Each structure stands twice: as structure tokens, then as C-alpha cells.
Amino acid sequence: MRDSLKRKIIAVCDAKIAQKGSGVGLSFYAFFANRNDDPELLMEAAEWWIRTHRLDHFEKAVKIKAMVEQVAVR
């Protein structure tokens, strides 16, 4: 996963947790605008979420953030 996507995921998770608390769930669509303006990046996130980790549609933001932070962001 590219570093820009890792940073974006962490930032979105931080914002959602700050806004709604540590129990907030999200899907990989939370990292994108309603308009699909970067299909390659969307597919990269979907691949990581669905194929690589076999995550449910909605997962806790704290879990996703921890998973992404385990892989070093350069």
C-alpha cells in the first residue's frame, strides 16, 4: 500500500475517532469522496481491506488505524 494512502487512512481514522469515539466503525469507502476520482487508489484500498485482510464491510476505526500503523509509513 502506498504511503499516501496509509497517511490518509490514519488521518481519517483519527478524525472519526475524535468525532464519534473509539467505537466508531467505518468501511474503506470512508477514505474517498463520494465521486470516484481515483479508481486505482480505491482498488488498492479495496484489495488491502477485502483480499489481503478479509475484513468485514464495517470495522472499528481503532482496529484499522492499528493495522496500518504496524506497516511503517515512510
N, CA, C and O atoms as a GROMACS GRO file, in nm:
protein
  296
    1MET      N    1   0.085  -0.118   0.000
    1MET     CA    2   0.000   0.000   0.000
    1MET      C    3   0.090   0.125   0.000
    1MET      O    4   0.186   0.133   0.076
    2ARG      N    5   0.056   0.218  -0.085
    2ARG     CA    6   0.139   0.338  -0.094
    2ARG      C    7   0.127   0.424   0.033
    2ARG      O    8   0.024   0.423   0.101
    3ASP      N    9   0.233   0.495   0.061
    3ASP     CA   10   0.240   0.575   0.184
    3ASP      C   11   0.132   0.682   0.191
    3ASP      O   12   0.080   0.710   0.299
    4SER      N   13   0.099   0.742   0.078
    4SER     CA   14  -0.006   0.846   0.080
    4SER      C   15  -0.139   0.788   0.125
    4SER      O   16  -0.215   0.856   0.195
    5LEU      N   17  -0.170   0.665   0.088
    5LEU     CA   18  -0.294   0.601   0.131
    5LEU      C   19  -0.287   0.568   0.280
    5LEU      O   20  -0.386   0.585   0.351
    6LYS      N   21  -0.173   0.520   0.327
    6LYS     CA   22  -0.156   0.492   0.469
    6LYS      C   23  -0.180   0.618   0.552
    6LYS      O   24  -0.253   0.614   0.651
    7ARG      N   25  -0.119   0.729   0.511
    7ARG     CA   26  -0.136   0.855   0.584
    7ARG      C   27  -0.282   0.900   0.582
    7ARG      O   28  -0.334   0.950   0.682
    8LYS      N   29  -0.347   0.883   0.468
    8LYS     CA   30  -0.488   0.922   0.456
    8LYS      C   31  -0.576   0.837   0.548
    8LYS      O   32  -0.664   0.890   0.615
    9ILE      N   33  -0.552   0.707   0.551
    9ILE     CA   34  -0.630   0.617   0.636
    9ILE      C   35  -0.614   0.656   0.783
    9ILE      O   36  -0.712   0.663   0.857
   10ILE      N   37  -0.491   0.680   0.825
   10ILE     CA   38  -0.465   0.718   0.964
   10ILE      C   39  -0.534   0.850   0.998
   10ILE      O   40  -0.594   0.863   1.104
   11ALA      N   41  -0.526   0.947   0.908
   11ALA     CA   42  -0.590   1.077   0.932
   11ALA      C   43  -0.742   1.064   0.941
   11ALA      O   44  -0.804   1.125   1.029
   12VAL      N   45  -0.802   0.986   0.852
   12VAL     CA   46  -0.948   0.968   0.855
   12VAL      C   47  -0.988   0.895   0.982
   12VAL      O   48  -1.087   0.932   1.046
   13CYS      N   49  -0.915   0.791   1.019
   13CYS     CA   50  -0.945   0.719   1.143
   13CYS      C   51  -0.935   0.811   1.263
   13CYS      O   52  -1.022   0.810   1.350
   14ASP      N   53  -0.829   0.891   1.270
   14ASP     CA   54  -0.814   0.986   1.380
   14ASP      C   55  -0.933   1.082   1.388
   14ASP      O   56  -0.985   1.108   1.497
   15ALA      N   57  -0.974   1.135   1.274
   15ALA     CA   58  -1.086   1.230   1.271
   15ALA      C   59  -1.216   1.164   1.315
   15ALA      O   60  -1.291   1.221   1.393
   16LYS      N   61  -1.243   1.044   1.265
   16LYS     CA   62  -1.366   0.973   1.302
   16LYS      C   63  -1.367   0.938   1.451
   16LYS      O   64  -1.470   0.952   1.517
   17ILE      N   65  -1.253   0.893   1.503
   17ILE     CA   66  -1.244   0.860   1.646
   17ILE      C   67  -1.265   0.984   1.731
   17ILE      O   68  -1.336   0.980   1.831
   18ALA      N   69  -1.203   1.095   1.691
   18ALA     CA   70  -1.218   1.221   1.765
   18ALA      C   71  -1.363   1.269   1.762
   18ALA      O   72  -1.414   1.323   1.861
   19GLN      N   73  -1.429   1.250   1.650
   19GLN     CA   74  -1.566   1.297   1.632
   19GLN      C   75  -1.669   1.208   1.701
   19GLN      O   76  -1.763   1.257   1.763
   20LYS      N   77  -1.651   1.075   1.691
   20LYS     CA   78  -1.757   0.984   1.736
   20LYS      C   79  -1.714   0.884   1.843
   20LYS      O   80  -1.796   0.806   1.891
   21GLY      N   81  -1.588   0.886   1.882
   21GLY     CA   82  -1.541   0.797   1.988
   21GLY      C   83  -1.475   0.671   1.935
   21GLY      O   84  -1.478   0.643   1.815
   22SER      N   85  -1.416   0.595   2.027
   22SER     CA   86  -1.335   0.480   1.988
   22SER      C   87  -1.417   0.362   1.935
   22SER      O   88  -1.359   0.268   1.880
   23GLY      N   89  -1.547   0.366   1.949
   23GLY     CA   90  -1.631   0.257   1.899
   23GLY      C   91  -1.680   0.277   1.757
   23GLY      O   92  -1.754   0.193   1.705
   24VAL      N   93  -1.640   0.386   1.693
   24VAL     CA   94  -1.690   0.417   1.559
   24VAL      C   95  -1.636   0.316   1.458
   24VAL      O   96  -1.519   0.279   1.460
   25GLY      N   97  -1.726   0.273   1.369
   25GLY     CA   98  -1.688   0.184   1.261
   25GLY      C   99  -1.685   0.258   1.129
   25GLY      O  100  -1.744   0.365   1.115
   26LEU      N  101  -1.614   0.202   1.034
   26LEU     CA  102  -1.608   0.261   0.900
   26LEU      C  103  -1.578   0.153   0.798
   26LEU      O  104  -1.534   0.043   0.833
   27SER      N  105  -1.600   0.186   0.673
   27SER     CA  106  -1.564   0.097   0.563
   27SER      C  107  -1.452   0.164   0.484
   27SER      O  108  -1.419   0.280   0.510
   28PHE      N  109  -1.395   0.093   0.390
   28PHE     CA  110  -1.285   0.153   0.314
   28PHE      C  111  -1.333   0.269   0.228
   28PHE      O  112  -1.252   0.349   0.182
   29TYR      N  113  -1.463   0.278   0.205
   29TYR     CA  114  -1.517   0.392   0.130
   29TYR      C  115  -1.500   0.523   0.206
   29TYR      O  116  -1.505   0.630   0.146
   30ALA      N  117  -1.480   0.516   0.338
   30ALA     CA  118  -1.465   0.637   0.419
   30ALA      C  119  -1.342   0.718   0.379
   30ALA      O  120  -1.332   0.836   0.413
   31PHE      N  121  -1.249   0.656   0.309
   31PHE     CA  122  -1.124   0.723   0.273
   31PHE      C  123  -1.133   0.795   0.139
   31PHE      O  124  -1.032   0.847   0.090
   32PHE      N  125  -1.253   0.797   0.079
   32PHE     CA  126  -1.270   0.854  -0.054
   32PHE      C  127  -1.391   0.946  -0.059
   32PHE      O  128  -1.485   0.931   0.019
   33ALA      N  129  -1.388   1.039  -0.152
   33ALA     CA  130  -1.502   1.127  -0.176
   33ALA      C  131  -1.615   1.045  -0.239
   33ALA      O  132  -1.592   0.936  -0.291
   34ASN      N  133  -1.734   1.098  -0.235
   34ASN     CA  134  -1.847   1.027  -0.295
   34ASN      C  135  -1.825   1.002  -0.443
   34ASN      O  136  -1.874   0.903  -0.498
   35ARG      N  137  -1.753   1.091  -0.508
   35ARG     CA  138  -1.722   1.074  -0.650
   35ARG      C  139  -1.592   0.996  -0.662
   35ARG      O  140  -1.493   1.031  -0.597
   36ASN      N  141  -1.592   0.894  -0.742
   36ASN     CA  142  -1.473   0.810  -0.757
   36ASN      C  143  -1.375   0.877  -0.854
   36ASN      O  144  -1.376   0.851  -0.974
   37ASP      N  145  -1.290   0.964  -0.799
   37ASP     CA  146  -1.196   1.038  -0.883
   37ASP      C  147  -1.057   0.973  -0.891
   37ASP      O  148  -0.971   1.021  -0.965
   38ASP      N  149  -1.036   0.864  -0.817
   38ASP     CA  150  -0.909   0.793  -0.824
   38ASP      C  151  -0.934   0.642  -0.812
   38ASP      O  152  -0.911   0.584  -0.707
   39PRO      N  153  -0.981   0.580  -0.921
   39PRO     CA  154  -1.018   0.439  -0.914
   39PRO      C  155  -0.901   0.346  -0.877
   39PRO      O  156  -0.924   0.244  -0.811
   40GLU      N  157  -0.779   0.379  -0.916
   40GLU     CA  158  -0.664   0.295  -0.881
   40GLU      C  159  -0.641   0.293  -0.730
   40GLU      O  160  -0.614   0.188  -0.672
   41LEU      N  161  -0.652   0.409  -0.667
   41LEU     CA  162  -0.633   0.418  -0.523
   41LEU      C  163  -0.747   0.347  -0.449
   41LEU      O  164  -0.724   0.279  -0.349
   42LEU      N  165  -0.869   0.363  -0.499
   42LEU     CA  166  -0.984   0.293  -0.441
   42LEU      C  167  -0.964   0.142  -0.448
   42LEU      O  168  -0.990   0.072  -0.351
   43MET      N  169  -0.919   0.092  -0.562
   43MET     CA  170  -0.896  -0.052  -0.577
   43MET      C  171  -0.782  -0.100  -0.488
   43MET      O  172  -0.784  -0.213  -0.438
   44GLU      N  173  -0.682  -0.016  -0.468
   44GLU     CA  174  -0.572  -0.051  -0.378
   44GLU      C  175  -0.624  -0.068  -0.235
   44GLU      O  176  -0.586  -0.162  -0.165
   45ALA      N  177  -0.709   0.024  -0.192
   45ALA     CA  178  -0.768   0.016  -0.058
   45ALA      C  179  -0.859  -0.106  -0.048
   45ALA      O  180  -0.857  -0.178   0.052
   46ALA      N  181  -0.938  -0.131  -0.151
   46ALA     CA  182  -1.028  -0.246  -0.151
   46ALA      C  183  -0.950  -0.376  -0.146
   46ALA      O  184  -0.987  -0.469  -0.074
   47GLU      N  185  -0.843  -0.385  -0.221
   47GLU     CA  186  -0.758  -0.504  -0.222
   47GLU      C  187  -0.702  -0.532  -0.082
   47GLU      O  188  -0.707  -0.645  -0.033
   48TRP      N  189  -0.650  -0.427  -0.018
   48TRP     CA  190  -0.595  -0.441   0.116
   48TRP      C  191  -0.702  -0.484   0.215
   48TRP      O  192  -0.680  -0.573   0.297
   49TRP      N  193  -0.819  -0.421   0.206
   49TRP     CA  194  -0.929  -0.445   0.300
   49TRP      C  195  -0.993  -0.582   0.280
   49TRP      O  196  -1.012  -0.657   0.376
   50ILE      N  197  -1.025  -0.616   0.154
   50ILE     CA  198  -1.104  -0.736   0.125
   50ILE      C  199  -1.017  -0.858   0.101
   50ILE      O  200  -1.034  -0.960   0.169
   51ARG      N  201  -0.927  -0.851   0.007
   51ARG     CA  202  -0.848  -0.970  -0.028
   51ARG      C  203  -0.736  -1.000   0.070
   51ARG      O  204  -0.719  -1.114   0.113
   52THR      N  205  -0.661  -0.897   0.107
   52THR     CA  206  -0.545  -0.920   0.192
   52THR      C  207  -0.586  -0.956   0.335
   52THR      O  208  -0.533  -1.052   0.393
   53HIS      N  209  -0.680  -0.879   0.392
   53HIS     CA  210  -0.714  -0.897   0.534
   53HIS      C  211  -0.852  -0.957   0.559
   53HIS      O  212  -0.886  -0.990   0.672
   54ARG      N  213  -0.931  -0.972   0.453
   54ARG     CA  214  -1.064  -1.033   0.465
   54ARG      C  215  -1.147  -0.970   0.577
   54ARG      O  216  -1.208  -1.039   0.659
   55LEU      N  217  -1.148  -0.837   0.578
   55LEU     CA  218  -1.221  -0.762   0.680
   55LEU      C  219  -1.369  -0.755   0.644
   55LEU      O  220  -1.407  -0.764   0.528
   56ASP      N  221  -1.452  -0.738   0.746
   56ASP     CA  222  -1.595  -0.715   0.726
   56ASP      C  223  -1.614  -0.580   0.659
   56ASP      O  224  -1.522  -0.499   0.653
   57HIS      N  225  -1.737  -0.555   0.609
   57HIS     CA  226  -1.764  -0.428   0.544
   57HIS      C  227  -1.735  -0.311   0.638
   57HIS      O  228  -1.670  -0.214   0.599
   58PHE      N  229  -1.783  -0.320   0.762
   58PHE     CA  230  -1.755  -0.217   0.862
   58PHE      C  231  -1.663  -0.275   0.969
   58PHE      O  232  -1.686  -0.385   1.019
   59GLU      N  233  -1.560  -0.199   1.002
   59GLU     CA  234  -1.464  -0.236   1.107
   59GLU      C  235  -1.442  -0.115   1.196
   59GLU      O  236  -1.464  -0.002   1.154
   60LYS      N  237  -1.397  -0.138   1.316
   60LYS     CA  238  -1.367  -0.029   1.409
   60LYS      C  239  -1.248   0.051   1.356
   60LYS      O  240  -1.149  -0.005   1.309
   61ALA      N  241  -1.261   0.183   1.363
   61ALA     CA  242  -1.154   0.271   1.316
   61ALA      C  243  -1.025   0.248   1.392
   61ALA      O  244  -0.916   0.256   1.334
   62VAL      N  245  -1.035   0.219   1.524
   62VAL     CA  246  -0.913   0.195   1.602
   62VAL      C  247  -0.840   0.071   1.552
   62VAL      O  248  -0.717   0.067   1.553
   63LYS      N  249  -0.913  -0.030   1.509
   63LYS     CA  250  -0.852  -0.153   1.456
   63LYS      C  251  -0.780  -0.125   1.324
   63LYS      O  252  -0.666  -0.168   1.305
   64ILE      N  253  -0.848  -0.052   1.235
   64ILE     CA  254  -0.788  -0.021   1.103
   64ILE      C  255  -0.664   0.064   1.121
   64ILE      O  256  -0.561   0.039   1.058
   65LYS      N  257  -0.672   0.165   1.208
   65LYS     CA  258  -0.557   0.252   1.232
   65LYS      C  259  -0.439   0.171   1.283
   65LYS      O  260  -0.327   0.189   1.236
   66ALA      N  261  -0.462   0.082   1.379
   66ALA     CA  262  -0.355  -0.001   1.434
   66ALA      C  263  -0.294  -0.090   1.327
   66ALA      O  264  -0.172  -0.108   1.323
   67MET      N  265  -0.377  -0.147   1.241
   67MET     CA  266  -0.326  -0.234   1.135
   67MET      C  267  -0.236  -0.157   1.040
   67MET      O  268  -0.130  -0.206   1.000
   68VAL      N  269  -0.278  -0.036   1.003
   68VAL     CA  270  -0.199   0.044   0.909
   68VAL      C  271  -0.071   0.092   0.975
   68VAL      O  272   0.033   0.097   0.911
   69GLU      N  273  -0.078   0.128   1.104
   69GLU     CA  274   0.041   0.175   1.174
   69GLU      C  275   0.146   0.066   1.193
   69GLU      O  276   0.264   0.096   1.210
   70GLN      N  277   0.104  -0.060   1.190
   70GLN     CA  278   0.201  -0.170   1.202
   70GLN      C  279   0.295  -0.176   1.083
   70GLN      O  280   0.408  -0.223   1.094
   71VAL      N  281   0.248  -0.127   0.969
   71VAL     CA  282   0.330  -0.121   0.849
   71VAL      C  283   0.386   0.022   0.844
   71VAL      O  284   0.310   0.117   0.831
   72ALA      N  285   0.516   0.037   0.854
   72ALA     CA  286   0.579   0.167   0.865
   72ALA      C  287   0.539   0.261   0.752
   72ALA      O  288   0.538   0.223   0.634
   73VAL      N  289   0.506   0.383   0.789
   73VAL     CA  290   0.479   0.488   0.690
   73VAL      C  291   0.609   0.563   0.669
   73VAL      O  292   0.670   0.613   0.764
   74ARG      N  293   0.651   0.570   0.544
   74ARG     CA  294   0.779   0.638   0.512
   74ARG      C  295   0.758   0.785   0.494
   74ARG      O  296   0.854   0.858   0.466
   0.00000   0.00000   0.00000
